PDB file of C-alpha atoms in Angstrom:
ATOM      1  CA  MET I   1      -5.342  -6.163  -3.369  1.00 88.00           C
ATOM      2  CA  ILE I   2      -1.548  -5.871  -3.142  1.00 93.00           C
ATOM      3  CA  ILE I   3      -1.391  -8.503  -0.400  1.00 95.00           C
ATOM      4  CA  GLU I   4      -3.617 -10.900  -2.336  1.00 95.00           C
ATOM      5  CA  ASP I   5      -1.803 -10.229  -5.634  1.00 95.00           C
ATOM      6  CA  SER I   6       1.568 -10.887  -3.986  1.00 95.00           C
ATOM      7  CA  LYS I   7       0.355 -14.161  -2.486  1.00 96.00           C
ATOM      8  CA  ASN I   8      -1.061 -15.237  -5.859  1.00 95.00           C
ATOM      9  CA  ILE I   9       2.204 -14.440  -7.648  1.00 94.00           C
ATOM     10  CA  ILE I  10       4.218 -16.402  -5.081  1.00 95.00           C
ATOM     11  CA  HIS I  11       1.831 -19.377  -5.307  1.00 95.00           C
ATOM     12  CA  HIS I  12       1.902 -19.223  -9.115  1.00 93.00           C
ATOM     13  CA  TYR I  13       5.690 -19.284  -9.104  1.00 92.00           C
ATOM     14  CA  GLU I  14       5.835 -22.217  -6.690  1.00 92.00           C
ATOM     15  CA  ASN I  15       3.035 -24.223  -8.329  1.00 92.00           C
ATOM     16  CA  ASN I  16       4.301 -23.756 -11.902  1.00 89.00           C
ATOM     17  CA  GLY I  17       8.000 -24.221 -11.277  1.00 87.00           C
ATOM     18  CA  GLY I  18       8.674 -20.634 -12.291  1.00 86.00           C
ATOM     19  CA  PHE I  19       6.888 -18.069 -14.398  1.00 84.00           C
ATOM     20  CA  ASN I  20       4.733 -19.966 -16.879  1.00 81.00           C
ATOM     21  CA  LYS I  21       1.184 -19.326 -18.086  1.00 78.00           C
ATOM     22  CA  MET I  22       1.673 -15.657 -17.289  1.00 80.00           C
ATOM     23  CA  ASP I  23      -1.456 -14.027 -18.733  1.00 80.00           C
ATOM     24  CA  SER I  24      -3.160 -14.014 -15.330  1.00 84.00           C
ATOM     25  CA  ILE I  25       0.026 -12.968 -13.523  1.00 87.00           C
ATOM     26  CA  TYR I  26       1.050  -9.879 -15.526  1.00 87.00           C
ATOM     27  CA  PRO I  27      -1.836  -7.726 -14.243  1.00 90.00           C
ATOM     28  CA  MET I  28      -1.024  -8.783 -10.665  1.00 92.00           C
ATOM     29  CA  LEU I  29       2.628  -7.859 -11.146  1.00 91.00           C
ATOM     30  CA  ASN I  30       1.519  -4.517 -12.540  1.00 90.00           C
ATOM     31  CA  ASP I  31      -0.689  -3.923  -9.486  1.00 91.00           C
ATOM     32  CA  LEU I  32       2.450  -4.042  -7.316  1.00 92.00           C
ATOM     33  CA  ILE I  33       3.569  -0.639  -8.620  1.00 90.00           C
ATOM     34  CA  VAL I  34       0.460   1.071  -7.283  1.00 88.00           C
ATOM     35  CA  ARG I  35       0.964   2.841  -4.014  1.00 86.00           C
ATOM     36  CA  THR I  36      -1.230   4.977  -1.862  1.00 84.00           C
ATOM     37  CA  THR I  37      -0.144   7.987   0.095  1.00 82.00           C
ATOM     38  CA  PHE I  38      -1.176   8.600   3.663  1.00 80.00           C
ATOM     39  CA  ILE I  39      -2.069  12.237   4.200  1.00 78.00           C
ATOM     40  CA  ASN I  40      -2.365  13.693   7.673  1.00 76.00           C
ATOM     41  CA  LYS I  41      -5.817  15.226   7.908  1.00 73.00           C
ATOM     42  CA  ASN I  42      -5.380  15.823  11.623  1.00 68.00           C
ATOM     43  CA  ILE I  43      -4.917  19.539  11.081  1.00 71.00           C
ATOM     44  CA  SER I  44      -7.321  20.519  13.853  1.00 76.00           C
ATOM     45  CA  LEU I  45      -5.636  18.208  16.343  1.00 77.00           C
ATOM     46  CA  THR I  46      -2.199  19.514  15.366  1.00 75.00           C
ATOM     47  CA  GLU I  47      -3.412  23.105  15.772  1.00 79.00           C
ATOM     48  CA  ILE I  48      -4.900  22.313  19.191  1.00 79.00           C
ATOM     49  CA  ILE I  49      -1.658  20.678  20.330  1.00 76.00           C
ATOM     50  CA  ASN I  50       0.530  23.496  18.978  1.00 75.00           C
ATOM     51  CA  SER I  51      -1.615  26.222  20.555  1.00 79.00           C
ATOM     52  CA  SER I  52      -1.753  24.535  23.981  1.00 74.00           C
ATOM     53  CA  GLU I  53      -5.569  24.482  23.772  1.00 74.00           C
ATOM     54  CA  ILE I  54      -5.320  20.796  24.585  1.00 75.00           C
ATOM     55  CA  ASN I  55      -4.777  21.814  28.209  1.00 76.00           C
ATOM     56  CA  ILE I  56      -8.478  22.713  28.555  1.00 76.00           C
ATOM     57  CA  LEU I  57      -9.050  18.971  28.845  1.00 77.00           C
ATOM     58  CA  LYS I  58      -8.956  17.775  32.414  1.00 78.00           C
ATOM     59  CA  ASN I  59      -8.404  14.106  31.622  1.00 82.00           C
ATOM     60  CA  LYS I  60      -4.634  13.671  31.485  1.00 85.00           C
ATOM     61  CA  VAL I  61      -4.983  10.160  30.032  1.00 87.00           C
ATOM     62  CA  LEU I  62      -7.006  11.602  27.142  1.00 86.00           C
ATOM     63  CA  ILE I  63      -4.405  14.315  26.581  1.00 85.00           C
ATOM     64  CA  ARG I  64      -1.668  11.675  26.492  1.00 88.00           C
ATOM     65  CA  LYS I  65      -3.703   9.549  24.050  1.00 89.00           C
ATOM     66  CA  LEU I  66      -4.244  12.549  21.756  1.00 88.00           C
ATOM     67  CA  LEU I  67      -0.542  13.418  21.805  1.00 87.00           C
ATOM     68  CA  GLU I  68       0.450   9.801  21.145  1.00 90.00           C
ATOM     69  CA  PHE I  69      -2.115   9.520  18.355  1.00 91.00           C
ATOM     70  CA  ASN I  70      -0.846  12.683  16.695  1.00 88.00           C
ATOM     71  CA  GLN I  71       2.726  11.351  16.859  1.00 90.00           C
ATOM     72  CA  SER I  72       1.606   7.966  15.512  1.00 92.00           C
ATOM     73  CA  VAL I  73      -0.118   9.621  12.558  1.00 91.00           C
ATOM     74  CA  LEU I  74       2.957  11.723  11.741  1.00 90.00           C
ATOM     75  CA  THR I  75       5.273   8.705  12.019  1.00 92.00           C
ATOM     76  CA  PHE I  76       2.962   6.562   9.889  1.00 93.00           C
ATOM     77  CA  MET I  77       2.680   9.294   7.253  1.00 92.00           C
ATOM     78  CA  ASN I  78       6.471   9.709   7.042  1.00 92.00           C
ATOM     79  CA  THR I  79       7.090   5.958   6.977  1.00 93.00           C
ATOM     80  CA  THR I  80       4.509   5.503   4.227  1.00 92.00           C
ATOM     81  CA  GLN I  81       6.102   8.239   2.122  1.00 93.00           C
ATOM     82  CA  ASN I  82       9.605   6.827   2.656  1.00 92.00           C
ATOM     83  CA  ASN I  83       8.450   3.306   1.775  1.00 92.00           C
ATOM     84  CA  ASN I  84       6.667   4.575  -1.322  1.00 91.00           C
ATOM     85  CA  THR I  85       9.745   6.414  -2.533  1.00 92.00           C
ATOM     86  CA  ASN I  86      12.546   4.072  -1.507  1.00 91.00           C
ATOM     87  CA  LEU I  87      10.954   0.662  -1.852  1.00 89.00           C
ATOM     88  CA  ILE I  88       8.254   0.994  -4.457  1.00 91.00           C
ATOM     89  CA  ASP I  89       9.390   3.833  -6.736  1.00 92.00           C
ATOM     90  CA  LEU I  90      13.126   3.108  -6.628  1.00 92.00           C
ATOM     91  CA  LEU I  91      13.230  -0.652  -6.093  1.00 90.00           C
ATOM     92  CA  ILE I  92      10.119  -2.327  -7.485  1.00 90.00           C
ATOM     93  CA  VAL I  93       8.884  -0.044 -10.274  1.00 90.00           C
ATOM     94  CA  PRO I  94      12.113  -0.096 -12.332  1.00 91.00           C
ATOM     95  CA  THR I  95      12.182  -3.902 -12.460  1.00 88.00           C
ATOM     96  CA  LEU I  96       8.527  -4.206 -13.392  1.00 85.00           C
ATOM     97  CA  ALA I  97       8.596  -1.312 -15.858  1.00 84.00           C
ATOM     98  CA  LYS I  98      11.557  -2.907 -17.595  1.00 83.00           C
ATOM     99  CA  ASN I  99      10.384  -6.523 -17.563  1.00 80.00           C
ATOM    100  CA  SER I 100       6.609  -6.726 -17.223  1.00 78.00           C
ATOM    101  CA  ASP I 101       3.886  -6.209 -19.792  1.00 75.00           C
ATOM    102  CA  TYR I 102       1.899  -3.260 -18.540  1.00 77.00           C
ATOM    103  CA  ALA I 103       1.197  -2.000 -22.074  1.00 76.00           C
ATOM    104  CA  THR I 104      -0.784  -5.113 -22.982  1.00 75.00           C
ATOM    105  CA  PHE I 105      -2.256  -6.231 -19.659  1.00 80.00           C
ATOM    106  CA  GLY I 106      -2.453  -3.159 -17.411  1.00 82.00           C
ATOM    107  CA  TYR I 107      -3.845  -3.758 -13.932  1.00 87.00           C
ATOM    108  CA  THR I 108      -6.264  -6.334 -12.577  1.00 89.00           C
ATOM    109  CA  ASN I 109      -9.952  -5.468 -12.723  1.00 88.00           C
ATOM    110  CA  GLY I 110      -9.948  -4.991  -8.963  1.00 90.00           C
ATOM    111  CA  MET I 111      -7.115  -2.458  -9.142  1.00 89.00           C
ATOM    112  CA  ASN I 112      -8.750  -0.653 -12.075  1.00 86.00           C
ATOM    113  CA  ASN I 113     -11.956  -0.357 -10.038  1.00 86.00           C
ATOM    114  CA  PHE I 114     -10.027   0.894  -7.004  1.00 86.00           C
ATOM    115  CA  LEU I 115      -8.182   3.497  -9.073  1.00 85.00           C
ATOM    116  CA  GLU I 116     -11.390   4.687 -10.705  1.00 83.00           C
ATOM    117  CA  LYS I 117     -13.091   5.079  -7.303  1.00 83.00           C
ATOM    118  CA  THR I 118     -10.208   6.808  -5.576  1.00 79.00           C
ATOM    119  CA  GLY I 119      -8.698   8.927  -8.284  1.00 73.00           C
ATOM    120  CA  GLY I 120     -11.331   9.528 -10.902  1.00 60.00           C
ATOM    121  CA  ARG I 121      -9.144   7.569 -13.303  1.00 66.00           C
ATOM    122  CA  GLU I 122     -10.765   6.542 -16.539  1.00 65.00           C
ATOM    123  CA  ASN I 123     -10.214   3.152 -18.137  1.00 61.00           C
ATOM    124  CA  ILE I 124      -7.052   3.030 -20.208  1.00 65.00           C
ATOM    125  CA  THR I 125      -6.926   1.336 -23.571  1.00 64.00           C
ATOM    126  CA  TYR I 126      -4.126  -1.194 -23.665  1.00 67.00           C
ATOM    127  CA  LEU I 127      -2.254  -2.528 -26.650  1.00 68.00           C
ATOM    128  CA  LYS I 128      -3.732  -5.497 -28.461  1.00 65.00           C
ATOM    129  CA  ASN I 129      -0.327  -6.516 -29.875  1.00 62.00           C
ATOM    130  CA  ASN I 130       0.570  -9.815 -28.234  1.00 62.00           C
ATOM    131  CA  ASN I 131       3.992  -9.870 -29.916  1.00 65.00           C
ATOM    132  CA  LEU I 132       5.311  -7.763 -27.049  1.00 62.00           C
ATOM    133  CA  LYS I 133       4.818 -10.561 -24.539  1.00 63.00           C
ATOM    134  CA  ASN I 134       6.353 -13.398 -26.563  1.00 61.00           C
ATOM    135  CA  GLY I 135       9.767 -13.230 -24.911  1.00 62.00           C
ATOM    136  CA  LEU I 136       8.607 -12.274 -21.429  1.00 69.00           C
ATOM    137  CA  ASN I 137       8.103 -15.786 -20.033  1.00 67.00           C
ATOM    138  CA  GLN I 138      11.654 -16.662 -21.001  1.00 70.00           C
ATOM    139  CA  THR I 139      12.945 -13.382 -19.555  1.00 75.00           C
ATOM    140  CA  PHE I 140      11.125 -13.915 -16.248  1.00 78.00           C
ATOM    141  CA  ASN I 141      12.478 -17.441 -15.939  1.00 80.00           C
ATOM    142  CA  ASP I 142      16.084 -16.318 -16.167  1.00 83.00           C
ATOM    143  CA  PRO I 143      17.344 -17.440 -12.715  1.00 86.00           C
ATOM    144  CA  LYS I 144      18.874 -14.072 -11.800  1.00 88.00           C
ATOM    145  CA  LEU I 145      15.820 -12.017 -12.818  1.00 87.00           C
ATOM    146  CA  SER I 146      13.479 -14.607 -11.349  1.00 88.00           C
ATOM    147  CA  LEU I 147      15.193 -14.366  -7.946  1.00 91.00           C
ATOM    148  CA  GLU I 148      15.247 -10.558  -8.121  1.00 91.00           C
ATOM    149  CA  LEU I 149      11.577 -10.401  -9.036  1.00 91.00           C
ATOM    150  CA  MET I 150      10.483 -12.869  -6.351  1.00 93.00           C
ATOM    151  CA  ASN I 151      12.496 -10.969  -3.734  1.00 94.00           C
ATOM    152  CA  LYS I 152      10.709  -7.784  -4.753  1.00 93.00           C
ATOM    153  CA  VAL I 153       7.294  -9.476  -4.717  1.00 94.00           C
ATOM    154  CA  VAL I 154       7.968 -10.696  -1.162  1.00 95.00           C
ATOM    155  CA  ILE I 155       9.195  -7.235  -0.129  1.00 94.00           C
ATOM    156  CA  ARG I 156       6.047  -5.685  -1.632  1.00 94.00           C
ATOM    157  CA  TYR I 157       3.911  -8.233   0.228  1.00 95.00           C
ATOM    158  CA  GLU I 158       5.631  -7.434   3.516  1.00 94.00           C
ATOM    159  CA  LEU I 159       5.356  -3.700   2.926  1.00 92.00           C
ATOM    160  CA  ALA I 160       1.627  -3.935   2.165  1.00 93.00           C
ATOM    161  CA  SER I 161       1.104  -6.163   5.218  1.00 95.00           C
ATOM    162  CA  LEU I 162       2.900  -3.689   7.477  1.00 93.00           C
ATOM    163  CA  GLN I 163       0.879  -0.834   5.967  1.00 92.00           C
ATOM    164  CA  LYS I 164      -2.325  -2.712   6.739  1.00 94.00           C
ATOM    165  CA  ILE I 165      -1.209  -3.333  10.341  1.00 95.00           C
ATOM    166  CA  GLY I 166      -0.321   0.366  10.688  1.00 93.00           C
ATOM    167  CA  ASN I 167      -3.737   1.387   9.391  1.00 92.00           C
ATOM    168  CA  GLU I 168      -5.431  -0.988  11.826  1.00 95.00           C
ATOM    169  CA  ASN I 169      -3.352   0.337  14.741  1.00 94.00           C
ATOM    170  CA  LEU I 170      -4.265   3.943  13.913  1.00 93.00           C
ATOM    171  CA  LYS I 171      -7.920   2.961  13.678  1.00 93.00           C
ATOM    172  CA  GLU I 172      -7.757   1.284  17.110  1.00 94.00           C
ATOM    173  CA  GLN I 173      -6.074   4.363  18.608  1.00 92.00           C
ATOM    174  CA  ALA I 174      -8.742   6.620  17.095  1.00 91.00           C
ATOM    175  CA  GLU I 175     -11.509   4.402  18.472  1.00 93.00           C
ATOM    176  CA  ASP I 176      -9.933   4.465  21.959  1.00 91.00           C
ATOM    177  CA  ILE I 177      -9.705   8.256  21.800  1.00 89.00           C
ATOM    178  CA  LEU I 178     -13.315   8.531  20.680  1.00 89.00           C
ATOM    179  CA  ILE I 179     -14.383   6.458  23.687  1.00 90.00           C
ATOM    180  CA  ALA I 180     -12.300   8.642  26.021  1.00 86.00           C
ATOM    181  CA  ILE I 181     -13.719  11.855  24.503  1.00 84.00           C
ATOM    182  CA  THR I 182     -17.274  10.529  24.782  1.00 86.00           C
ATOM    183  CA  LYS I 183     -16.634   9.634  28.436  1.00 84.00           C
ATOM    184  CA  GLU I 184     -15.156  13.096  29.084  1.00 79.00           C
ATOM    185  CA  LEU I 185     -18.192  14.801  27.498  1.00 76.00           C
ATOM    186  CA  ASP I 186     -20.642  12.590  29.403  1.00 79.00           C
ATOM    187  CA  GLU I 187     -19.023  13.630  32.689  1.00 75.00           C
ATOM    188  CA  LYS I 188     -19.631  17.310  32.008  1.00 63.00           C
TER     189      LYS I 188
END
């Protein structure tokens, strides 16, 4: 969603010569503040590595893959947390909280559905007062704020894209390890 929202915001800005006709864009901007945390659930693997039980495996390539995978997961988890804190919480959220219209528009339907599925979040009632948004189009089209906001949208896009690539890489590593483990078990 973040990748698609970012692309849509960029296209909207380019196609409309700035921020105009914003009703469809505010929820997408608001989606950009949502972040997910990557939690290492590799506790068993970490325990096996720390206790040297990994040495019961005879396949040295498999051992190396498990060690590399564990390190990749830890690196990805730390990078995700750092990006969430330094780029989203400290860079993007303040600008959007100050200048967007979360109170009236909230998130896109897709993000609301995602949040309900993943966090048990109930639908929030948003304000019906449209007076809050009257000055926002003008505010967003101020050249300095417009540049700042577009820079942050592009940064958010790149961050989400890198996160997706990282997830895909971890998945590929896990699949390779599963194949190696299956092969090891079949040989016994």
